[in-house]
Tab-separated table of C-alpha atoms in Angstrom:
chain	number	residue	atom	x	y	z
U	41	MET	CA	108.146	72.173	137.714
U	42	ALA	CA	110.677	69.546	136.878
U	43	GLY	CA	113.510	72.022	136.772
U	44	GLY	CA	112.987	72.862	140.422
U	45	GLY	CA	115.144	75.133	142.526
U	46	MET	CA	113.434	78.399	141.632
U	47	VAL	CA	114.509	81.494	143.539
U	48	THR	CA	112.482	84.597	144.239
U	49	ASP	CA	113.433	87.865	142.587
U	50	LYS	CA	115.258	88.757	145.775
U	51	GLY	CA	117.667	85.918	145.235
U	52	GLY	CA	119.704	84.746	148.190
U	53	ALA	CA	121.011	86.156	151.460
U	54	ARG	CA	121.992	89.720	150.432
U	55	ALA	CA	120.435	90.078	146.990
U	56	GLU	CA	117.660	92.420	148.141
U	57	LEU	CA	120.323	94.883	149.373
U	58	TYR	CA	122.062	95.254	146.017
U	59	GLU	CA	121.768	98.684	144.377
U	60	HIS	CA	122.731	99.932	140.924
U	61	ARG	CA	122.254	102.649	138.333
U	62	ILE	CA	123.195	102.404	134.661
U	63	THR	CA	126.240	104.635	134.121
U	64	SER	CA	128.230	105.657	131.040
U	65	TYR	CA	131.251	103.917	132.594
U	66	PHE	CA	129.322	100.631	132.743
U	67	ILE	CA	127.968	101.009	129.198
U	68	PHE	CA	131.444	101.728	127.768
U	69	ALA	CA	132.975	98.703	129.508
U	70	CYS	CA	130.272	96.318	128.287
U	71	ILE	CA	130.246	97.540	124.676
U	72	VAL	CA	134.039	97.327	124.352
U	73	ALA	CA	134.215	93.874	125.931
U	74	ALA	CA	131.346	92.621	123.787
U	75	LEU	CA	133.406	93.370	120.669
U	76	GLY	CA	135.011	90.002	121.397
U	77	GLY	CA	131.905	88.415	119.922
U	78	SER	CA	132.477	90.201	116.619
U	79	LEU	CA	135.705	88.229	116.129
U	80	PHE	CA	133.848	84.946	116.438
U	81	GLY	CA	130.926	86.186	114.351
U	82	TYR	CA	132.951	87.678	111.540
U	83	ASP	CA	134.873	84.453	111.130
U	84	LEU	CA	131.683	82.353	111.171
U	85	GLY	CA	130.196	84.537	108.463
U	86	VAL	CA	133.226	85.041	106.263
U	87	SER	CA	134.605	81.491	106.214
U	88	GLY	CA	131.439	79.909	104.802
U	89	GLY	CA	131.196	82.560	102.095
U	90	VAL	CA	134.837	82.341	101.108
U	91	THR	CA	134.684	78.553	100.729
U	92	SER	CA	131.933	78.982	98.115
U	93	MET	CA	133.822	81.648	96.089
U	94	ASP	CA	135.009	80.400	92.706
U	95	TYR	CA	138.337	82.269	92.750
U	96	PHE	CA	139.189	80.897	96.207
U	97	LEU	CA	138.318	77.342	95.190
U	98	LYS	CA	140.233	77.571	91.905
U	99	GLU	CA	143.381	78.720	93.723
U	100	PHE	CA	143.391	76.345	96.680
U	101	PHE	CA	140.853	73.574	96.010
U	102	PRO	CA	140.703	73.018	92.237
U	103	LYS	CA	139.161	69.546	92.581
U	104	VAL	CA	136.234	70.999	94.538
U	105	TYR	CA	135.891	73.758	91.944
U	106	ARG	CA	135.731	71.266	89.067
U	107	ARG	CA	133.198	69.150	90.946
U	108	LYS	CA	131.120	72.260	91.598
U	109	GLN	CA	130.964	72.960	87.850
U	110	GLU	CA	129.730	69.433	87.136
U	111	HIS	CA	126.406	70.126	88.835
U	112	LEU	CA	124.269	67.742	86.811
U	113	LYS	CA	126.771	64.861	87.002
U	114	GLU	CA	126.963	64.794	90.798
U	115	THR	CA	124.594	63.911	93.577
U	116	ASP	CA	123.792	67.402	94.810
U	117	TYR	CA	124.438	66.517	98.440
U	118	CYS	CA	128.092	65.668	97.724
U	119	LYS	CA	129.312	68.658	95.712
U	120	TYR	CA	131.471	70.089	98.497
U	121	ASP	CA	132.541	66.899	100.255
U	122	ASN	CA	136.272	67.542	100.739
U	123	GLN	CA	138.065	66.997	104.068
U	124	ILE	CA	140.849	69.500	103.342
U	125	LEU	CA	138.279	72.175	102.549
U	126	THR	CA	136.468	71.484	105.824
U	127	LEU	CA	139.824	71.441	107.651
U	128	PHE	CA	140.228	75.061	106.523
U	129	THR	CA	137.152	75.833	108.634
U	130	SER	CA	137.587	73.440	111.549
U	131	SER	CA	141.330	74.054	112.168
U	132	LEU	CA	140.369	77.338	113.817
U	133	TYR	CA	138.180	75.566	116.348
U	134	PHE	CA	140.769	72.946	117.213
U	135	ALA	CA	143.224	75.809	117.878
U	136	ALA	CA	140.655	77.594	120.038
U	137	LEU	CA	140.120	74.376	121.986
U	138	VAL	CA	143.826	74.189	122.886
U	139	SER	CA	144.287	77.890	123.613
U	140	THR	CA	141.427	78.116	126.099
U	141	PHE	CA	143.465	76.331	128.802
U	142	LEU	CA	146.210	78.953	128.549
U	143	ALA	CA	143.482	81.577	128.540
U	144	SER	CA	142.164	80.183	131.828
U	145	HIS	CA	145.521	80.780	133.515
U	146	VAL	CA	145.741	84.314	132.139
U	147	THR	CA	142.116	85.109	133.029
U	148	ARG	CA	142.413	83.937	136.616
U	149	ASN	CA	145.862	85.315	137.447
U	150	HIS	CA	146.037	88.442	135.297
U	151	GLY	CA	142.396	89.305	134.780
U	152	ARG	CA	139.686	89.153	132.149
U	153	ARG	CA	141.041	92.258	130.397
U	154	ALA	CA	144.433	90.617	129.767
U	155	SER	CA	142.792	87.682	127.977
U	156	ILE	CA	140.704	90.042	125.859
U	157	LEU	CA	143.863	91.889	124.716
U	158	CYS	CA	145.696	88.626	123.975
U	159	GLY	CA	142.762	87.451	121.899
U	160	ALA	CA	142.702	90.650	119.848
U	161	VAL	CA	146.430	90.449	119.014
U	162	SER	CA	146.312	86.793	117.977
U	163	PHE	CA	143.216	87.311	115.830
U	164	PHE	CA	144.870	90.255	114.063
U	165	VAL	CA	147.939	88.165	113.219
U	166	GLY	CA	145.784	85.338	111.877
U	167	ALA	CA	143.794	87.707	109.653
U	168	VAL	CA	146.995	89.119	108.113
U	169	ILE	CA	148.388	85.632	107.395
U	170	ASN	CA	145.128	84.479	105.799
U	171	ALA	CA	144.848	87.554	103.600
U	172	ALA	CA	148.400	86.992	102.345
U	173	ALA	CA	148.107	83.190	101.994
U	174	GLN	CA	149.907	81.568	99.061
U	175	ASN	CA	149.046	77.946	99.834
U	176	VAL	CA	146.800	75.768	101.982
U	177	ALA	CA	149.437	75.524	104.741
U	178	MET	CA	149.436	79.329	105.165
U	179	LEU	CA	145.658	79.306	105.260
U	180	ILE	CA	145.584	76.751	108.048
U	181	ILE	CA	148.359	78.496	110.032
U	182	GLY	CA	146.397	81.728	109.788
U	183	ARG	CA	143.262	79.927	110.906
U	184	CYS	CA	145.122	78.596	113.935
U	185	PHE	CA	146.091	82.134	115.010
U	186	LEU	CA	142.480	83.175	114.537
U	187	GLY	CA	141.524	80.207	116.723
U	188	PHE	CA	143.906	81.262	119.476
U	189	GLY	CA	142.270	84.687	119.430
U	190	ILE	CA	138.777	83.244	119.608
U	191	GLY	CA	139.813	80.872	122.403
U	192	PHE	CA	140.994	83.793	124.545
U	193	GLY	CA	138.058	86.017	123.637
U	194	ASN	CA	135.333	83.435	124.180
U	195	GLN	CA	136.914	82.433	127.481
U	196	ALA	CA	137.041	85.958	128.905
U	197	VAL	CA	134.214	88.001	127.367
U	198	PRO	CA	131.147	86.090	128.678
U	199	LEU	CA	132.706	86.085	132.158
U	200	TYR	CA	133.489	89.792	131.925
U	201	LEU	CA	129.928	90.721	130.934
U	202	SER	CA	128.284	88.489	133.556
U	203	GLU	CA	130.512	89.843	136.326
U	204	MET	CA	130.023	93.481	135.320
U	205	ALA	CA	126.241	93.244	134.993
U	206	PRO	CA	123.745	93.851	137.823
U	207	ALA	CA	121.748	90.686	138.542
U	208	LYS	CA	118.440	92.064	137.239
U	209	ILE	CA	119.792	92.738	133.745
U	210	ARG	CA	122.597	90.162	133.561
U	211	GLY	CA	120.854	88.197	130.828
U	212	THR	CA	120.494	91.247	128.592
U	213	VAL	CA	124.049	92.466	129.182
U	214	ASN	CA	125.652	89.057	128.662
U	215	GLN	CA	123.837	88.719	125.357
U	216	LEU	CA	125.769	91.675	123.980
U	217	PHE	CA	128.345	88.961	123.224
U	218	GLN	CA	125.807	87.085	121.097
U	219	LEU	CA	124.621	90.346	119.505
U	220	THR	CA	128.112	91.304	118.321
U	221	THR	CA	128.629	87.721	117.153
U	222	CYS	CA	125.480	87.967	115.030
U	223	LEU	CA	126.369	91.420	113.729
U	224	GLY	CA	129.789	90.059	112.783
U	225	ILE	CA	128.127	87.266	110.796
U	226	PHE	CA	125.731	89.729	109.155
U	227	ILE	CA	128.466	92.191	108.133
U	228	ALA	CA	130.688	89.359	106.880
U	229	ASN	CA	127.922	88.204	104.555
U	230	PHE	CA	127.570	91.677	103.044
U	231	ILE	CA	131.324	91.834	102.549
U	232	ASN	CA	131.303	88.427	100.840
U	233	ASN	CA	128.502	89.599	98.567
U	234	ALA	CA	130.580	92.630	97.547
U	235	THR	CA	133.858	90.773	96.992
U	236	GLU	CA	132.874	87.420	95.468
U	237	LYS	CA	133.163	88.579	91.807
U	238	HIS	CA	136.749	89.824	92.161
U	239	THR	CA	139.865	87.656	91.859
U	240	TRP	CA	141.206	89.211	95.061
U	241	GLY	CA	137.821	89.306	96.809
U	242	TRP	CA	138.493	86.382	99.118
U	243	ARG	CA	141.708	88.067	100.338
U	244	LEU	CA	139.814	91.227	101.222
U	245	SER	CA	137.085	89.249	103.010
U	246	LEU	CA	139.637	87.387	105.129
U	247	GLY	CA	141.863	90.440	105.697
U	248	LEU	CA	139.047	92.656	106.979
U	249	ALA	CA	139.012	90.483	110.105
U	250	THR	CA	141.769	92.848	111.273
U	251	VAL	CA	139.149	95.577	111.785
U	252	PRO	CA	137.220	94.072	114.744
U	253	ALA	CA	140.531	92.841	116.218
U	254	THR	CA	141.961	96.371	116.099
U	255	LEU	CA	138.833	97.909	117.629
U	256	MET	CA	138.855	95.327	120.417
U	257	PHE	CA	142.541	95.890	121.187
U	258	ILE	CA	142.336	99.694	121.271
U	259	GLY	CA	139.165	99.623	123.362
U	260	GLY	CA	140.664	96.965	125.617
U	261	LEU	CA	143.532	99.288	126.557
U	262	PHE	CA	140.970	101.527	128.298
U	263	LEU	CA	138.841	98.701	129.669
U	264	PRO	CA	138.435	98.418	133.469
U	265	GLU	CA	138.964	95.032	135.088
U	266	THR	CA	135.896	93.445	136.691
U	267	PRO	CA	135.455	93.952	140.459
U	268	ASN	CA	135.250	90.174	140.900
U	269	SER	CA	138.632	89.653	139.242
U	270	LEU	CA	140.283	92.511	141.143
U	271	VAL	CA	139.084	91.138	144.478
U	272	GLU	CA	140.196	87.646	143.437
U	273	GLN	CA	143.683	89.068	142.745
U	274	GLY	CA	143.781	90.746	146.181
U	275	ARG	CA	143.378	94.310	144.826
U	276	LEU	CA	140.548	95.030	147.243
U	277	GLU	CA	140.407	98.835	147.222
U	278	GLU	CA	140.655	98.949	143.447
U	279	GLY	CA	137.898	96.361	143.256
U	280	ARG	CA	135.672	98.411	145.532
U	281	SER	CA	136.333	101.570	143.509
U	282	VAL	CA	135.446	99.889	140.198
U	283	LEU	CA	132.323	98.346	141.735
U	284	GLU	CA	131.158	101.811	142.849
U	285	LYS	CA	131.743	103.178	139.338
U	286	VAL	CA	129.959	100.397	137.461
U	287	ARG	CA	127.020	100.378	139.908
U	288	GLY	CA	126.777	104.199	140.006
U	289	THR	CA	126.375	104.285	143.787
U	290	LYS	CA	128.403	104.210	147.001
U	291	ASN	CA	125.939	101.743	148.519
U	292	ILE	CA	127.664	98.595	147.344
U	293	GLU	CA	128.505	97.070	150.722
U	294	ALA	CA	126.231	94.020	150.369
U	295	GLU	CA	127.544	93.104	146.918
U	296	TYR	CA	131.114	93.837	147.973
U	297	GLN	CA	130.810	91.512	150.955
U	298	ASP	CA	129.567	88.742	148.654
U	299	LEU	CA	132.641	89.330	146.472
U	300	LEU	CA	134.947	89.132	149.490
U	301	GLU	CA	133.388	85.859	150.636
U	302	ALA	CA	133.604	84.405	147.142
U	303	SER	CA	137.221	85.529	146.935
U	304	GLU	CA	138.101	83.828	150.212
U	305	ALA	CA	136.653	80.595	148.881
U	306	ALA	CA	138.588	81.075	145.644
U	307	LYS	CA	141.910	81.584	147.454
U	308	ALA	CA	141.501	78.231	149.165
U	309	ILE	CA	141.389	76.520	145.765
U	310	LYS	CA	144.866	75.836	144.405
U	311	HIS	CA	143.778	73.535	141.586
U	312	PRO	CA	140.498	74.883	140.136
U	313	PHE	CA	140.265	72.258	137.371
U	314	ARG	CA	140.606	69.479	139.942
U	315	ASN	CA	138.053	71.238	142.137
U	316	LEU	CA	135.511	71.115	139.311
U	317	LEU	CA	135.466	67.327	139.674
U	318	LYS	CA	134.350	67.461	143.316
U	319	ARG	CA	130.879	66.179	144.109
U	320	LYS	CA	129.556	69.603	145.170
U	321	ASN	CA	130.430	71.010	141.731
U	322	ARG	CA	128.762	68.196	139.794
U	323	PRO	CA	125.767	70.319	138.654
U	324	GLN	CA	128.009	73.040	137.185
U	325	LEU	CA	130.259	70.454	135.554
U	326	ILE	CA	127.465	68.460	133.915
U	327	ILE	CA	125.166	71.334	132.924
U	328	GLY	CA	127.481	74.313	132.427
U	329	ALA	CA	130.817	72.843	131.399
U	330	LEU	CA	129.734	69.791	129.390
U	331	GLY	CA	126.040	69.647	128.517
U	332	ILE	CA	125.074	73.117	127.314
U	333	PRO	CA	128.213	73.918	125.241
U	334	ALA	CA	128.093	70.505	123.534
U	335	PHE	CA	124.374	70.696	122.847
U	336	GLN	CA	124.703	74.258	121.500
U	337	GLN	CA	126.714	72.893	118.581
U	338	LEU	CA	124.617	69.751	118.142
U	339	THR	CA	121.578	71.858	117.256
U	340	GLY	CA	123.126	72.029	113.777
U	341	MET	CA	123.039	75.820	113.756
U	342	ASN	CA	126.731	76.456	113.224
U	343	SER	CA	126.671	74.050	110.304
U	344	VAL	CA	123.976	76.217	108.769
U	345	LEU	CA	126.124	79.327	109.386
U	346	PHE	CA	129.399	77.757	108.191
U	347	TYR	CA	127.934	76.397	105.037
U	348	ALA	CA	124.848	78.532	104.353
U	349	PRO	CA	126.190	79.678	100.971
U	350	VAL	CA	127.282	76.113	100.171
U	351	ILE	CA	123.947	74.655	101.304
U	352	PHE	CA	121.951	77.133	99.226
U	353	GLN	CA	124.131	76.501	96.190
U	354	SER	CA	123.592	72.771	96.663
U	355	LEU	CA	119.863	73.458	96.852
U	356	GLY	CA	120.002	75.010	93.390
U	357	PHE	CA	120.512	78.708	94.104
U	358	GLY	CA	123.165	80.495	92.031
U	359	SER	CA	126.417	81.655	93.649
U	360	GLY	CA	125.229	85.232	94.201
U	361	ALA	CA	121.745	84.186	95.265
U	362	SER	CA	123.178	81.724	97.785
U	363	LEU	CA	125.271	84.428	99.449
U	364	TRP	CA	122.258	86.722	99.648
U	365	SER	CA	120.166	83.916	101.108
U	366	SER	CA	122.761	83.379	103.828
U	367	THR	CA	122.740	87.150	104.464
U	368	ILE	CA	118.999	86.896	105.103
U	369	THR	CA	119.523	84.083	107.611
U	370	SER	CA	122.253	86.026	109.428
U	371	GLY	CA	119.984	89.081	109.552
U	372	THR	CA	117.330	86.878	111.119
U	373	LEU	CA	119.884	85.875	113.759
U	374	VAL	CA	120.426	89.551	114.669
U	375	VAL	CA	116.669	90.098	115.062
U	376	ALA	CA	116.411	86.980	117.250
U	377	THR	CA	119.159	88.243	119.533
U	378	PHE	CA	117.321	91.532	120.120
U	379	ILE	CA	114.204	89.532	121.031
U	380	SER	CA	116.184	87.470	123.524
U	381	MET	CA	117.873	90.541	125.020
U	382	ALA	CA	114.506	92.210	125.524
U	383	PHE	CA	112.750	89.300	127.233
U	384	VAL	CA	115.245	86.820	128.709
U	385	ASP	CA	115.312	88.557	132.111
U	386	LYS	CA	111.502	88.682	132.131
U	387	PHE	CA	110.528	85.182	130.985
U	388	GLY	CA	113.692	83.370	132.057
U	389	ARG	CA	116.216	81.014	130.510
U	390	ARG	CA	114.218	77.782	130.722
U	391	ALA	CA	111.195	79.186	128.859
U	392	PHE	CA	113.353	80.309	125.937
U	393	PHE	CA	115.200	77.003	125.752
U	394	LEU	CA	112.039	74.904	125.730
U	395	GLU	CA	109.754	77.004	123.523
U	396	ALA	CA	112.405	77.656	120.879
U	397	GLY	CA	113.520	74.029	120.989
U	398	THR	CA	110.030	72.942	119.891
U	399	GLU	CA	110.194	75.292	116.885
U	400	MET	CA	113.649	74.040	115.923
U	401	ILE	CA	112.495	70.400	115.949
U	402	ILE	CA	109.533	71.192	113.672
U	403	CYS	CA	111.724	73.144	111.230
U	404	MET	CA	114.383	70.440	110.966
U	405	VAL	CA	111.752	67.756	110.310
U	406	ALA	CA	110.099	69.975	107.678
U	407	VAL	CA	113.436	70.532	105.889
U	408	ALA	CA	114.235	66.805	106.008
U	409	VAL	CA	110.860	65.753	104.610
U	410	THR	CA	111.043	68.364	101.831
U	411	LEU	CA	114.523	67.292	100.785
U	412	ALA	CA	113.558	63.624	100.921
U	413	LEU	CA	110.710	64.246	98.485
U	414	LYS	CA	112.143	66.898	96.188
U	415	PHE	CA	115.939	66.902	96.222
U	416	GLY	CA	119.015	64.929	95.190
U	417	GLN	CA	118.275	64.060	91.560
U	418	GLY	CA	120.873	66.381	89.972
U	419	VAL	CA	118.293	69.015	89.016
U	420	GLU	CA	117.584	72.399	90.540
U	421	LEU	CA	114.719	72.727	92.970
U	422	PRO	CA	111.509	74.492	91.931
U	423	LYS	CA	111.484	78.111	93.042
U	424	GLY	CA	108.610	77.593	95.469
U	425	ILE	CA	110.351	74.698	97.210
U	426	GLY	CA	113.565	76.730	97.462
U	427	ILE	CA	111.691	79.629	99.069
U	428	PHE	CA	109.993	77.232	101.510
U	429	LEU	CA	113.384	75.838	102.565
U	430	VAL	CA	114.797	79.331	103.113
U	431	VAL	CA	111.735	80.225	105.227
U	432	MET	CA	112.121	77.062	107.323
U	433	ILE	CA	115.818	77.762	107.857
U	434	CYS	CA	115.000	81.360	108.854
U	435	ILE	CA	112.420	80.192	111.414
U	436	PHE	CA	114.996	77.726	112.744
U	437	VAL	CA	117.575	80.526	112.970
U	438	LEU	CA	115.059	82.815	114.708
U	439	ALA	CA	114.404	80.120	117.325
U	440	TYR	CA	118.084	79.290	117.838
U	441	GLY	CA	119.028	82.970	117.969
U	442	ARG	CA	116.876	83.633	121.016
U	443	SER	CA	117.665	80.377	122.831
U	444	TRP	CA	120.658	78.076	122.349
U	445	GLY	CA	122.722	80.774	120.642
U	446	PRO	CA	122.852	83.443	123.379
U	447	LEU	CA	121.897	81.214	126.316
U	448	GLY	CA	124.617	78.726	125.420
U	449	TRP	CA	127.100	81.389	126.558
U	450	LEU	CA	124.983	83.181	129.174
U	451	VAL	CA	123.917	80.241	131.354
U	452	PRO	CA	127.360	78.587	131.789
U	453	SER	CA	128.888	81.957	132.707
U	454	GLU	CA	126.288	82.287	135.493
U	455	LEU	CA	126.614	78.844	137.043
U	456	PHE	CA	130.207	78.624	138.325
U	457	PRO	CA	131.298	80.048	141.703
U	458	LEU	CA	134.241	82.451	141.631
U	459	GLU	CA	136.786	79.823	142.710
U	460	THR	CA	136.160	77.687	139.600
U	461	ARG	CA	134.724	80.309	137.230
U	462	SER	CA	137.778	80.761	135.038
U	463	ALA	CA	138.509	77.029	134.865
U	464	GLY	CA	134.847	76.272	134.259
U	465	GLN	CA	134.622	78.770	131.420
U	466	SER	CA	137.731	77.208	129.859
U	467	ILE	CA	136.008	73.842	129.777
U	468	VAL	CA	132.900	75.520	128.349
U	469	VAL	CA	134.955	76.995	125.488
U	470	CYS	CA	136.941	73.764	125.056
U	471	VAL	CA	133.829	71.587	124.763
U	472	ASN	CA	132.109	74.177	122.577
U	473	MET	CA	135.056	74.393	120.191
U	474	PHE	CA	135.550	70.621	120.118
U	475	PHE	CA	131.983	70.035	119.016
U	476	THR	CA	132.092	73.041	116.680
U	477	ALA	CA	135.178	71.573	114.967
U	478	LEU	CA	133.681	68.082	114.965
U	479	VAL	CA	130.435	69.225	113.379
U	480	ALA	CA	132.298	71.457	110.900
U	481	GLN	CA	134.587	68.611	109.863
U	482	CYS	CA	131.818	66.050	109.604
U	483	PHE	CA	128.856	68.055	108.315
U	484	LEU	CA	129.575	68.031	104.578
U	485	VAL	CA	130.540	64.346	104.480
U	486	SER	CA	127.451	63.572	106.620
U	487	LEU	CA	125.303	65.640	104.258
U	488	CYS	CA	126.728	63.595	101.374
U	489	HIS	CA	126.128	60.176	102.950
U	490	LEU	CA	123.122	60.750	105.228
U	491	ARG	CA	121.481	63.174	102.779
U	492	TYR	CA	118.245	64.551	104.258
U	493	GLY	CA	118.776	62.255	107.272
U	494	ILE	CA	121.311	64.709	108.710
U	495	PHE	CA	118.460	67.104	109.466
U	496	LEU	CA	116.448	64.334	111.134
U	497	LEU	CA	119.526	63.558	113.240
U	498	PHE	CA	119.729	67.172	114.407
U	499	SER	CA	116.000	67.208	115.230
U	500	GLY	CA	116.428	64.086	117.377
U	501	LEU	CA	119.347	65.690	119.218
U	502	ILE	CA	117.247	68.800	119.925
U	503	VAL	CA	114.598	66.566	121.544
U	504	ILE	CA	117.280	65.121	123.840
U	505	MET	CA	118.733	68.508	124.786
U	506	SER	CA	115.283	69.953	125.497
U	507	CYS	CA	114.654	67.131	127.972
U	508	PHE	CA	118.080	67.828	129.498
U	509	ILE	CA	117.087	71.456	130.121
U	510	TYR	CA	113.611	70.603	131.431
U	511	PHE	CA	114.787	68.154	134.061
U	512	LEU	CA	118.220	69.459	135.094
U	513	LEU	CA	118.489	73.267	134.748
U	514	PRO	CA	117.045	75.539	137.471
U	515	GLU	CA	115.999	79.078	136.570
U	516	THR	CA	118.774	81.659	137.087
U	517	LYS	CA	117.086	84.894	136.027
U	518	GLN	CA	117.712	87.863	138.365
U	519	VAL	CA	119.768	85.782	140.815
U	520	PRO	CA	123.067	87.514	141.797
U	521	ILE	CA	125.999	85.707	140.233
U	522	GLU	CA	127.694	84.997	143.581
U	523	GLU	CA	124.460	83.455	144.933
U	524	VAL	CA	123.543	81.166	142.021
U	525	HIS	CA	125.061	78.244	143.948
U	526	LEU	CA	122.080	78.432	146.353
U	527	LEU	CA	119.804	77.165	143.583
U	528	TRP	CA	121.235	73.664	143.666
U	529	GLN	CA	120.152	73.107	147.263
U	530	LYS	CA	116.453	73.075	146.325
U	531	HIS	CA	116.719	71.227	143.018
U	532	TRP	CA	115.097	67.783	143.029
U	533	LEU	CA	118.303	66.070	141.826
U	534	TRP	CA	121.243	68.373	142.591
U	535	LYS	CA	120.397	68.978	146.267
U	536	SER	CA	121.903	65.570	147.084
U	537	TYR	CA	125.254	66.740	145.647
U	538	CYS	CA	125.492	70.024	147.583
U	539	ALA	CA	127.373	70.204	150.861
U	540	PRO	CA	124.867	70.301	153.746
U	541	GLU	CA	126.728	73.116	155.494
U	542	GLU	CA	126.460	75.373	152.459
U	543	SER	CA	123.332	77.163	153.630
U	544	GLU	CA	124.850	77.768	157.037
U	545	LYS	CA	127.898	79.413	155.495
U	546	THR	CA	125.784	81.786	153.395
U	547	GLY	CA	123.322	82.561	156.143
U	548	MET	CA	120.392	81.735	153.883
U	549	LYS	CA	117.054	82.395	155.501
U	550	PRO	CA	114.073	80.082	155.371
U	551	GLY	CA	111.393	81.077	152.900
U	552	GLN	CA	113.692	82.672	150.363
U	553	TYR	CA	113.005	79.874	147.878
U	554	VAL	CA	109.692	79.165	146.262
């Protein structure tokens, strides 16, 4: 296989000695931490719906509102082309991009739990400001606070879940983040459907973002720190105690020794961001920190989520029908996440990336061809064509929701060693948010000028990213997180970048790789 570097289910040097039971303590910690995804998801769902609400547009973007009413006089692709309107959405992601570097410092020196609490507070403040907004400036300031919250949450939560989870179910546990993100999107769409007809509806939709922030903060007060973080901070006995509680057994010596060794390596690193640039960390930098988070956004999925109501209105659906159509797509995303959670630790990360990528390419080409033939003449689409487009988008969402959506957060959180994990995750969030903001800011103007070609562009990008996965990413399923670095030594390309003494330090035995 081109990916190379496969590891047996026993993993590396001590993996076969790891023991665990699922305890209520472990379940509580993971569910509370995963609430961080609901912040991201609720905002993704609510912002697209609010920007299609007539009362919101009339108050803040009257030019867009007037253009929207002139449906037959406009090229349908260009109805919502307004850079200030898209700045309302993308300002959050630029703020998240900046905040993630501060989050890295907090996460490494004060723990994952501290970043989760900071994220909840900032998101709450942003929701209050947005709900009370009197002008565009207040909207954007509120969005920036929301972005700070998402920057902290997205930096800490995937790390927290991956570090808490036993190796054999790490994929499922980490995807709780994606599940709560999808549920946040789904709930936000229902709220938008209920509020769109009221003059104050957009305020309620934006203000209800305080609910997941409050739940995350209150739960976070009772959240245990991860054993990995405690050991990294030198709180060894506390780390051992928490590890025993989350694993449900006293027999944690093998895993604890791996944590101690990883911690010793981490203590020797004074500048983790600079360390990421070293040759031995090139695989993690290229795949985990740069490639996967950028490609996750270049699938075009977040554009569909941001602007699903807008897209469906542009395709000829009424305002209410467009919001319900986007609710269907977000529901599909929830179903896809459950599929991924159930099977990702059985079939592996690579299989999901590659199989779903093929479906996504077909769907994007089908949408592009349909729009090229039937759309853009200032008339509403026939009902059958509209239904076909919704079905294609749902299949696309189902494929994304079990591959690039959850795995775009899971795989990077697995790849980095402890000494660069916090810094690496910061770059993951930074790159992710940069491309999220870029796509959000450019999508509507690209839709206007490229028309159906925008969907062909996304399909071409998915071809490129599928090749990237096939040739460069080794399989990480069921490999203990502190032993993932052993994979690179057997990969056809990355083995030349790994230090030759690495295997000697870990005591890796011959025959453990297949």
